[in-house]
Every structure is written in C-alpha cells, then in structure tokens.
Backbone as JSON, one array per atom type, in Angstrom:
{
  "sequence": "ALYYFYLALQFDLGDVAKMPERSEILDRNGKQFGAMHGERRRLITREEIPEVMVNALCAREDLRFFDHHGVDVKGLARATLRNLKDRSFTQGASTLTMQLARNSYDMRAKSLHRKFLEIALTLRIEGHYKKDEILTHYLNRIYFGSGCHGVEEAAQTYFNRPVADLNTGECALLVGIIRGPHLFSPFRNIEGAKAQRDEVLDRMVVCNFLTEEEK",
  "N": [[0.91, -1.1, -0.06], [1.82, 1.2, 0.94], [3.79, 1.53, -1.23], [2.29, 1.88, -3.54], [1.0, 4.16, -2.82], [3.15, 6.04, -2.68], [3.88, 5.84, -5.55], [1.48, 7.06, -6.48], [1.77, 9.68, -5.48], [3.39, 10.94, -7.44], [1.89, 11.81, -9.39], [0.24, 14.68, -10.72], [-2.6, 15.99, -9.31], [-3.8, 18.27, -10.21], [-4.3, 18.07, -12.89], [-6.45, 16.48, -13.31], [-8.57, 18.23, -13.52], [-7.89, 19.68, -15.74], [-8.72, 20.02, -18.89], [-8.57, 19.93, -22.45], [-10.08, 22.39, -24.37], [-11.54, 23.39, -27.68], [-10.29, 26.35, -29.51], [-12.01, 29.28, -29.73], [-13.4, 31.26, -32.18], [-14.55, 34.41, -32.37], [-17.02, 36.93, -33.25], [-17.62, 40.49, -33.78], [-19.41, 41.11, -31.86], [-19.23, 39.16, -29.97], [-20.08, 36.71, -30.4], [-19.89, 33.28, -31.19], [-18.38, 32.08, -34.24], [-16.82, 30.37, -35.34], [-14.24, 27.56, -34.85], [-11.33, 26.28, -33.74], [-8.48, 24.03, -33.64], [-7.67, 21.64, -30.83], [-9.62, 19.49, -28.66], [-13.08, 18.34, -29.43], [-14.97, 19.83, -27.24], [-16.91, 21.07, -24.53], [-16.86, 22.93, -21.72], [-18.6, 22.47, -18.67], [-20.59, 23.56, -15.61], [-21.31, 22.31, -12.45], [-23.79, 23.16, -11.65], [-25.05, 23.19, -14.07], [-25.72, 20.8, -15.0], [-28.43, 18.39, -14.92], [-30.28, 16.86, -12.39], [-31.4, 14.55, -13.11], [-29.77, 13.52, -14.75], [-27.45, 12.91, -13.1], [-28.71, 11.1, -11.49], [-29.36, 8.92, -13.29], [-26.66, 8.27, -14.12], [-25.45, 7.42, -11.75], [-27.19, 5.22, -11.08], [-26.52, 3.61, -13.47], [-23.63, 3.41, -13.24], [-22.4, 3.69, -10.73], [-23.72, 3.29, -7.91], [-23.4, 3.76, -5.34], [-21.92, 6.16, -5.25], [-21.9, 8.6, -3.84], [-21.56, 7.6, -1.26], [-19.35, 6.03, -0.69], [-15.72, 6.24, -0.49], [-14.27, 6.49, -2.79], [-13.78, 3.92, -3.62], [-15.55, 1.14, -3.98], [-15.91, -1.08, -1.91], [-17.45, -3.3, -1.52], [-18.14, -4.0, -4.28], [-15.88, -4.27, -5.5], [-14.89, -6.52, -4.31], [-16.73, -8.33, -5.18], [-16.25, -8.4, -7.92], [-13.51, -9.24, -7.92], [-13.63, -11.81, -7.14], [-15.16, -12.75, -9.12], [-13.53, -12.24, -11.51], [-11.47, -14.23, -10.51], [-12.58, -16.68, -10.76], [-13.01, -16.54, -13.58], [-10.67, -16.47, -14.6], [-9.46, -14.31, -15.64], [-9.71, -10.73, -16.62], [-12.42, -9.97, -16.29], [-14.27, -8.46, -15.07], [-14.81, -5.04, -13.57], [-15.39, -3.25, -11.64], [-15.17, -0.52, -11.44], [-15.48, 2.57, -9.84], [-17.02, 5.85, -10.28], [-15.13, 7.67, -9.71], [-12.78, 6.05, -9.92], [-12.79, 5.67, -12.68], [-12.62, 8.16, -13.52], [-9.92, 8.7, -12.72], [-8.61, 6.73, -14.27], [-9.04, 7.84, -16.97], [-8.03, 10.38, -16.72], [-5.39, 10.11, -16.61], [-4.79, 8.22, -18.67], [-4.69, 5.6, -18.31], [-4.53, 2.54, -19.36], [-3.93, -0.15, -19.6], [-4.72, -3.6, -18.72], [-4.1, -4.85, -15.93], [-2.96, -6.07, -12.51], [-0.89, -4.2, -11.55], [-1.83, -1.71, -12.72], [-4.36, -1.59, -11.57], [-4.03, -1.39, -8.87], [-2.63, 0.93, -8.74], [-4.37, 2.77, -9.99], [-6.55, 2.71, -7.8], [-5.02, 3.88, -5.7], [-4.52, 6.49, -6.64], [-7.17, 7.18, -6.98], [-7.96, 7.45, -4.26], [-6.59, 9.44, -3.65], [-7.49, 11.66, -5.26], [-10.22, 11.69, -4.31], [-9.71, 12.73, -1.88], [-8.63, 15.3, -2.51], [-10.64, 16.63, -4.06], [-14.24, 17.56, -4.17], [-17.13, 15.69, -4.11], [-19.07, 16.49, -5.98], [-17.48, 18.1, -7.54], [-16.06, 16.07, -8.5], [-17.87, 14.47, -10.03], [-18.63, 16.45, -11.9], [-16.14, 16.9, -13.4], [-15.79, 14.31, -14.33], [-18.01, 14.12, -16.0], [-17.29, 16.15, -17.92], [-15.19, 15.2, -18.97], [-15.3, 12.5, -20.13], [-15.74, 10.38, -22.95], [-17.98, 10.57, -25.58], [-18.47, 9.33, -28.05], [-18.51, 9.72, -31.6], [-16.77, 11.97, -32.05], [-17.1, 13.46, -29.83], [-16.17, 14.96, -26.85], [-16.89, 14.95, -23.57], [-19.95, 16.01, -21.88], [-21.71, 18.03, -22.47], [-20.8, 18.72, -25.14], [-21.75, 16.27, -26.39], [-24.38, 16.41, -25.88], [-25.04, 18.61, -27.33], [-24.26, 18.02, -29.98], [-25.72, 15.44, -30.23], [-28.55, 16.25, -29.68], [-28.95, 18.68, -30.25], [-29.13, 20.61, -28.21], [-28.42, 22.21, -25.04], [-26.95, 20.28, -22.21], [-28.34, 20.91, -19.96], [-30.97, 21.3, -20.64], [-31.93, 18.69, -21.34], [-34.32, 15.96, -21.46], [-35.58, 13.29, -19.45], [-35.28, 10.65, -20.76], [-33.36, 11.3, -22.95], [-31.09, 11.86, -21.31], [-30.71, 9.44, -20.21], [-29.84, 8.14, -22.33], [-27.34, 9.17, -23.1], [-26.0, 8.49, -20.99], [-26.03, 5.71, -21.25], [-24.65, 5.0, -23.45], [-21.82, 5.3, -22.55], [-20.32, 3.13, -21.93], [-19.76, 1.98, -24.33], [-18.92, 3.95, -26.4], [-18.25, 4.21, -29.32], [-19.47, 1.88, -30.4], [-22.07, 2.3, -29.71], [-22.8, 4.78, -30.56], [-25.44, 7.34, -31.44], [-25.39, 8.03, -34.21], [-24.16, 6.04, -35.45], [-25.35, 3.63, -34.66], [-28.35, 3.6, -33.99], [-30.31, 1.91, -32.85], [-29.19, 0.38, -31.18], [-28.32, 2.25, -29.47], [-30.73, 3.11, -28.37], [-31.54, 0.87, -27.1], [-29.51, 0.71, -25.02], [-30.31, 3.03, -23.58], [-32.8, 2.17, -22.71], [-32.17, 0.17, -20.97], [-30.66, 1.62, -19.02], [-32.93, 3.25, -18.12], [-34.42, 1.2, -16.84], [-32.78, 0.25, -14.86], [-32.78, 2.64, -13.44], [-35.31, 2.55, -12.26], [-35.32, 0.23, -10.74], [-33.37, 1.15, -8.87], [-34.96, 3.03, -7.67], [-35.05, 5.63, -8.48], [-36.85, 6.33, -10.64], [-40.34, 5.88, -11.03], [-42.34, 2.98, -12.7], [-44.21, 4.25, -14.17], [-43.26, 6.82, -14.89], [-40.98, 5.8, -16.44]],
  "CA": [[-0.04, -0.08, 0.1], [2.81, 2.39, 0.82], [4.68, 1.6, -2.49], [1.45, 2.57, -4.48], [0.54, 5.49, -2.5], [4.33, 6.8, -3.36], [3.63, 6.21, -6.95], [0.38, 7.95, -6.76], [2.21, 10.99, -5.31], [3.98, 11.42, -8.54], [0.89, 12.47, -10.47], [-0.25, 16.11, -10.35], [-3.93, 16.1, -9.25], [-4.5, 19.51, -11.17], [-4.51, 17.31, -14.21], [-7.87, 16.13, -13.31], [-9.54, 19.4, -13.81], [-7.49, 20.24, -16.78], [-9.23, 19.38, -20.13], [-8.33, 20.83, -23.55], [-11.3, 22.8, -25.44], [-11.39, 24.24, -28.97], [-9.96, 27.53, -29.51], [-13.17, 29.81, -30.35], [-13.33, 32.4, -32.81], [-15.8, 35.3, -32.03], [-17.23, 38.09, -34.0], [-17.33, 41.71, -33.12], [-20.52, 41.07, -30.9], [-18.78, 38.34, -29.13], [-20.59, 35.51, -30.75], [-18.81, 32.32, -31.88], [-18.72, 31.64, -35.61], [-15.91, 29.2, -35.83], [-13.6, 27.1, -33.86], [-10.07, 25.67, -34.25], [-7.57, 23.35, -32.68], [-8.33, 21.04, -29.62], [-10.76, 18.52, -28.8], [-14.55, 18.97, -29.31], [-15.5, 19.78, -25.79], [-17.44, 22.53, -23.82], [-16.92, 22.55, -20.16], [-19.98, 22.87, -17.88], [-20.49, 23.57, -14.22], [-22.27, 21.48, -11.56], [-25.07, 23.49, -11.58], [-25.72, 22.93, -15.44], [-26.09, 19.26, -14.81], [-29.55, 17.98, -14.26], [-30.24, 15.84, -11.4], [-31.94, 13.14, -13.72], [-28.46, 12.9, -15.37], [-26.93, 12.42, -12.03], [-29.5, 9.79, -11.0], [-28.93, 7.92, -14.32], [-25.13, 8.07, -14.14], [-25.32, 6.82, -10.44], [-27.85, 3.97, -11.32], [-25.81, 2.79, -14.33], [-22.27, 3.23, -13.18], [-21.9, 3.76, -9.23], [-24.99, 3.57, -7.11], [-23.11, 4.36, -3.9], [-20.93, 7.07, -5.44], [-21.89, 9.5, -2.73], [-21.53, 7.19, 0.08], [-18.19, 5.65, -0.51], [-14.59, 7.17, -0.73], [-13.56, 6.43, -4.16], [-13.45, 2.61, -3.9], [-16.67, 0.67, -3.74], [-15.15, -2.38, -1.42], [-18.29, -4.65, -1.92], [-18.31, -4.2, -5.72], [-14.59, -4.62, -5.84], [-14.71, -7.92, -3.86], [-17.44, -9.33, -6.11], [-15.38, -8.54, -9.26], [-12.24, -9.99, -7.74], [-14.25, -13.29, -7.07], [-15.54, -13.27, -10.69], [-12.11, -12.71, -12.13], [-10.58, -15.32, -10.12], [-13.3, -17.75, -11.48], [-12.94, -16.46, -14.9], [-9.2, -16.26, -14.87], [-9.53, -13.18, -16.68], [-10.29, -9.36, -15.98], [-13.73, -9.68, -16.99], [-15.04, -7.48, -14.15], [-13.8, -3.94, -13.28], [-15.89, -2.73, -10.47], [-14.78, 0.84, -11.45], [-16.44, 3.56, -9.48], [-16.94, 7.12, -11.23], [-13.74, 8.25, -9.47], [-11.75, 5.27, -10.53], [-12.98, 6.02, -14.3], [-12.07, 9.56, -13.92], [-8.5, 8.64, -12.75], [-8.11, 6.3, -15.42], [-9.1, 8.56, -18.06], [-7.27, 11.53, -16.7], [-3.99, 9.73, -16.76], [-4.8, 7.53, -19.75], [-4.29, 4.24, -17.76], [-5.47, 1.42, -20.24], [-3.36, -1.67, -19.33], [-5.35, -4.42, -17.79], [-2.98, -5.59, -15.04], [-3.16, -5.83, -11.28], [-0.3, -3.02, -11.1], [-2.56, -0.67, -13.23], [-5.45, -1.49, -10.8], [-3.51, -1.06, -7.49], [-2.08, 2.21, -9.0], [-5.72, 3.39, -9.97], [-7.12, 2.69, -6.44], [-4.19, 4.84, -5.04], [-4.78, 7.72, -7.27], [-8.53, 7.44, -6.74], [-8.15, 7.89, -2.77], [-6.06, 10.85, -3.66], [-8.5, 12.56, -6.02], [-11.23, 11.85, -3.29], [-9.22, 13.53, -0.71], [-8.55, 16.67, -2.95], [-11.98, 17.01, -4.84], [-15.5, 17.38, -3.34], [-18.02, 14.76, -4.81], [-19.66, 17.24, -6.96], [-16.5, 18.49, -8.41], [-15.45, 14.73, -9.45], [-18.85, 14.22, -10.76], [-18.57, 17.44, -12.93], [-15.02, 16.58, -14.01], [-16.06, 13.0, -14.99], [-19.01, 14.32, -17.23], [-16.79, 16.81, -18.89], [-13.73, 14.46, -19.56], [-15.65, 11.2, -20.74], [-15.99, 10.48, -24.43], [-19.35, 10.14, -25.77], [-18.64, 8.77, -29.47], [-18.62, 10.84, -32.73], [-15.8, 12.97, -31.77], [-17.83, 14.21, -28.64], [-15.59, 14.8, -25.47], [-17.67, 15.73, -22.57], [-21.51, 15.54, -21.89], [-22.33, 19.32, -23.17], [-20.63, 18.67, -26.54], [-22.73, 15.21, -26.74], [-26.03, 16.95, -25.86], [-25.24, 19.78, -28.42], [-24.18, 17.12, -31.18], [-27.02, 14.7, -30.6], [-29.83, 16.67, -29.54], [-28.87, 20.25, -30.45], [-29.34, 21.81, -27.24], [-27.57, 22.08, -23.86], [-27.21, 19.19, -21.14], [-29.37, 21.49, -18.78], [-32.36, 21.2, -21.15], [-32.29, 17.41, -21.82], [-35.17, 15.12, -20.65], [-34.97, 11.95, -19.04], [-34.73, 9.69, -21.85], [-32.1, 11.92, -23.6], [-30.04, 11.73, -20.24], [-30.49, 7.86, -19.96], [-29.22, 7.54, -23.69], [-26.29, 9.47, -22.93], [-25.21, 7.66, -19.88], [-25.94, 4.35, -21.74], [-23.5, 5.04, -24.33], [-20.66, 5.7, -22.01], [-19.67, 2.03, -21.93], [-19.52, 1.64, -25.51], [-19.33, 5.22, -27.23], [-18.15, 3.77, -30.59], [-20.32, 0.94, -30.69], [-23.46, 2.56, -29.2], [-23.09, 6.1, -30.88], [-26.59, 7.24, -32.15], [-25.07, 8.28, -35.38], [-23.82, 4.64, -36.04], [-26.34, 2.6, -34.05], [-29.5, 4.35, -33.19], [-31.15, 0.9, -32.21], [-28.29, -0.02, -30.04], [-28.36, 3.58, -28.36], [-31.91, 3.23, -27.58], [-31.49, -0.38, -26.01], [-28.76, 1.01, -23.94], [-31.12, 3.91, -22.9], [-33.82, 1.48, -21.79], [-31.34, -0.54, -19.86], [-30.48, 2.61, -17.93], [-34.25, 3.58, -17.46], [-34.76, 0.13, -16.29], [-31.96, 0.39, -13.68], [-33.2, 3.92, -12.4], [-36.65, 2.18, -11.8], [-34.69, -0.59, -9.66], [-32.68, 1.96, -7.85], [-35.79, 4.01, -7.09], [-34.99, 7.12, -9.32], [-37.85, 6.52, -11.34], [-41.37, 4.86, -11.3], [-42.59, 2.46, -13.87], [-44.91, 5.21, -15.05], [-42.14, 7.74, -15.36], [-40.07, 5.34, -17.13]],
  "C": [[0.88, 1.27, -0.09], [3.45, 2.69, -0.45], [3.51, 2.32, -3.48], [1.03, 3.82, -4.21], [1.81, 6.38, -2.96], [4.12, 6.88, -4.73], [2.54, 7.15, -7.19], [0.78, 9.43, -6.49], [2.88, 11.7, -6.57], [3.15, 12.06, -9.51], [0.33, 13.88, -9.92], [-1.83, 16.16, -10.45], [-4.51, 17.25, -9.88], [-4.88, 18.93, -12.36], [-6.06, 16.79, -14.34], [-8.81, 17.1, -13.83], [-9.09, 20.1, -15.1], [-7.97, 19.64, -18.21], [-9.29, 20.36, -21.21], [-9.94, 21.24, -24.17], [-10.7, 23.3, -26.71], [-11.17, 25.67, -28.74], [-11.38, 28.2, -30.38], [-12.95, 30.95, -31.07], [-14.49, 33.38, -32.91], [-15.93, 36.49, -32.86], [-17.13, 39.37, -33.21], [-18.28, 41.83, -31.89], [-20.25, 40.15, -29.84], [-19.46, 36.94, -29.13], [-19.83, 34.63, -31.53], [-19.13, 32.02, -33.23], [-17.64, 30.78, -36.18], [-15.18, 28.73, -34.45], [-12.38, 26.4, -34.59], [-9.23, 25.03, -33.2], [-8.31, 22.73, -31.6], [-9.37, 20.07, -29.9], [-12.09, 19.2, -28.91], [-15.02, 18.71, -27.89], [-15.83, 21.18, -25.3], [-17.57, 22.15, -22.4], [-18.08, 23.19, -19.46], [-19.54, 22.83, -16.44], [-21.4, 22.52, -13.73], [-23.64, 21.75, -11.75], [-25.85, 23.42, -13.01], [-26.1, 21.45, -15.81], [-27.4, 18.81, -14.29], [-29.52, 16.92, -13.22], [-30.7, 14.47, -12.11], [-30.63, 12.53, -14.32], [-27.69, 12.24, -14.31], [-27.33, 11.03, -11.62], [-29.13, 8.66, -12.1], [-27.48, 7.49, -14.29], [-24.88, 7.04, -12.81], [-25.84, 5.26, -10.53], [-27.16, 3.11, -12.28], [-24.33, 2.33, -13.8], [-21.89, 3.14, -11.71], [-22.91, 4.17, -8.49], [-24.59, 4.32, -5.9], [-22.04, 5.45, -4.09], [-20.82, 8.17, -4.25], [-21.75, 9.05, -1.3], [-19.94, 6.66, 0.39], [-17.04, 6.58, -0.66], [-13.81, 6.93, -1.72], [-13.58, 4.99, -4.69], [-14.58, 1.9, -3.19], [-16.2, -0.88, -3.23], [-16.04, -3.53, -1.83], [-18.32, -4.99, -3.45], [-16.94, -4.8, -6.19], [-14.18, -6.07, -5.4], [-15.38, -8.93, -4.86], [-16.51, -9.36, -7.56], [-14.2, -9.25, -9.12], [-12.71, -11.36, -7.76], [-14.48, -13.57, -8.42], [-14.36, -13.19, -11.66], [-11.42, -13.79, -11.93], [-11.31, -16.55, -10.8], [-13.2, -17.82, -12.96], [-11.52, -16.61, -15.53], [-8.94, -15.3, -15.79], [-9.97, -11.83, -15.98], [-11.58, -9.02, -16.67], [-14.62, -8.73, -16.29], [-14.17, -6.48, -13.63], [-14.08, -3.5, -11.97], [-15.3, -1.31, -10.43], [-15.8, 1.9, -10.9], [-16.34, 4.81, -10.42], [-15.55, 7.76, -10.9], [-12.76, 7.48, -10.0], [-11.69, 5.55, -11.99], [-12.27, 7.33, -14.42], [-10.47, 9.54, -13.67], [-7.83, 8.04, -13.92], [-7.99, 7.13, -16.64], [-8.32, 9.77, -18.03], [-5.91, 11.32, -16.92], [-3.84, 8.79, -17.75], [-4.12, 6.18, -19.45], [-5.05, 3.13, -18.5], [-5.14, 0.16, -19.92], [-4.28, -2.3, -18.43], [-4.38, -5.41, -17.2], [-3.32, -5.31, -13.52], [-2.34, -4.48, -10.74], [-1.01, -1.84, -11.36], [-3.83, -0.55, -12.24], [-5.15, -0.97, -9.37], [-3.28, 0.52, -7.61], [-3.45, 3.13, -9.02], [-6.36, 3.78, -8.85], [-6.11, 3.59, -5.74], [-4.45, 6.15, -5.31], [-6.26, 8.14, -6.88], [-8.82, 7.93, -5.25], [-7.56, 9.23, -2.8], [-7.02, 11.88, -4.07], [-9.72, 12.53, -4.95], [-10.93, 12.74, -2.16], [-9.08, 14.97, -1.14], [-9.86, 17.2, -3.53], [-13.18, 16.71, -4.06], [-16.34, 16.35, -4.48], [-18.46, 15.35, -6.15], [-18.58, 17.68, -8.05], [-15.86, 17.06, -9.18], [-16.59, 14.33, -10.21], [-18.82, 15.21, -12.13], [-17.38, 17.12, -13.84], [-14.92, 15.3, -14.76], [-17.01, 13.22, -16.13], [-18.37, 15.2, -18.17], [-15.71, 16.14, -19.63], [-14.51, 13.13, -20.37], [-16.09, 11.38, -22.08], [-17.2, 9.86, -24.8], [-19.65, 9.5, -27.43], [-18.79, 9.96, -30.39], [-17.88, 11.96, -32.53], [-16.35, 13.78, -30.66], [-17.29, 13.98, -27.18], [-16.44, 15.74, -24.56], [-19.26, 15.56, -22.9], [-22.23, 16.8, -22.7], [-21.97, 19.18, -24.61], [-21.47, 17.46, -27.11], [-23.94, 15.64, -26.88], [-26.1, 17.89, -27.23], [-25.32, 18.98, -29.77], [-25.31, 16.13, -31.5], [-28.52, 15.16, -30.61], [-30.14, 18.2, -29.86], [-29.44, 21.19, -29.57], [-28.64, 21.41, -25.91], [-28.02, 20.98, -22.98], [-28.46, 19.74, -20.16], [-30.74, 21.37, -19.34], [-32.7, 19.8, -21.62], [-33.34, 16.73, -20.85], [-34.7, 13.94, -20.12], [-34.47, 10.8, -19.92], [-33.56, 9.94, -22.66], [-31.03, 11.69, -22.58], [-29.61, 10.33, -20.13], [-29.59, 7.51, -21.25], [-27.9, 7.9, -23.55], [-25.25, 8.71, -22.15], [-25.21, 6.16, -20.46], [-24.93, 4.02, -22.71], [-22.1, 5.07, -23.72], [-19.7, 4.24, -22.21], [-19.15, 1.68, -23.27], [-19.7, 2.99, -26.62], [-19.3, 5.13, -28.75], [-19.33, 2.88, -31.14], [-21.98, 1.24, -30.61], [-23.88, 4.04, -29.65], [-24.57, 6.26, -31.83], [-26.58, 7.55, -33.66], [-24.75, 6.99, -36.15], [-24.77, 3.52, -35.71], [-27.24, 2.88, -33.32], [-30.25, 3.28, -32.41], [-30.41, 0.52, -30.85], [-28.39, 1.09, -28.94], [-29.69, 3.38, -27.62], [-32.08, 1.98, -26.69], [-30.55, -0.01, -24.82], [-29.62, 2.06, -23.01], [-32.15, 3.31, -22.17], [-33.31, 0.66, -20.9], [-31.13, 0.45, -18.71], [-31.76, 2.97, -17.19], [-34.77, 2.38, -16.54], [-34.02, 0.1, -14.75], [-32.32, 1.45, -12.93], [-34.59, 3.31, -11.84], [-36.09, 1.16, -10.59], [-34.24, 0.07, -8.52], [-33.6, 2.99, -7.19], [-35.65, 5.37, -7.5], [-36.26, 7.22, -10.17], [-38.9, 5.57, -10.98], [-41.67, 4.27, -12.42], [-43.34, 3.37, -14.82], [-43.96, 6.13, -15.59], [-41.23, 7.17, -16.41], [-40.69, 5.16, -18.66]]
}
C-alpha cells in the first residue's frame, strides 16, 4: 500500500480538472462563428447538470458514489471473485472516481499493477476534490462517441441543445452509451443506443430513481 501511495504521489492532481477545449473564434459582438484546434469539448459547471443525469449515471455506473470514498469495497470484492473464477479481467468494479483517474492519466493496461495504482490515485482524488467536483470533471472528460468529448458537446451534437435542457430519456441515452461510445453512438447505431437507454431507465426504476409510469 505504501509503495502504490508513493507512486500515486508522482501524479499532479491538477490534471484531473485540466481538459483541452477548442479555441473559439468570435465576431465583433462576442458570438462564436468558428472554432479551431483542440478536442470537441465544452466545459460545464455542476449547476448545469440536471439531477436526472446524475441519477442515471449513479444507477448505471456507481450507485454508492455519494457514500463511498472512491472505492466500492463490496463491488471490488465481487469483481475480484468473478475474475478469479473466469481467470481473466472480465469485471472491473470501477467507481466514477476510478474511471476519472483512469481517463485523466490515460491508464489503459489491464493488470493488477494498473489497478492498484488506479486505486491509490482514486483515494488521492477523493481527498482533493469534493463529490460534485468529481462528478463534473467526469462528465466533462468522458468520451461519448462521434468526436464528442464531454457531456455538453454530446448533448449539443446529438440533441442540438445544452445538457441542462435534456429530458429523462435523453439523459439516459447519453449515460447508456458511455460503456461503448463507438459501438452505441446514435449516429452509428441508433437501435443500440436506444437499447442502452432502456437499460439505464430500467436500472433507474430498480434503484428507485424513477417509477414504472415515469419510465
């Protein structure tokens, strides 16, 4: 544990909040008429994220997000037993914070070394950022397919309006495609995207975020 904590200290936690946006070209009235360089990303604040998006994300990816300290011990134990049974890394049990750590520092290798380092970084991130900050950084950073980096770019690209104005089904669709942004992109596979949306809605009912009638 001390060894991986030492390794985690070598990473700059400020990088978690640093995300490249495109350079915008404005006209004389301050309105954007072009963009150049950088990733297709528009950063948003926590206040712009609808609660239904938060509920959908927690239901699908990390139900105990607001209760644990970065690592879901129960989920990790369950995944470990499954991996031992399968003799492969078939289950990850990654929390939102663990996913944020992995994406912030581009840690892709499937190995115990990477997992232990990811856990150490996760604990550091949880100690440095508040839960709402972690949630916002996650949604600003994650890839949603079709060149969309971040949930605001995805909302504008797929639905032609800001994430703050999305309804329940649209939020569920965006959350649903996170696990397969290329495979389930609505532009590439609309039926697959709808199926993922329905899975998220079903999960929201199970987690008491929605009623059957609302679904």
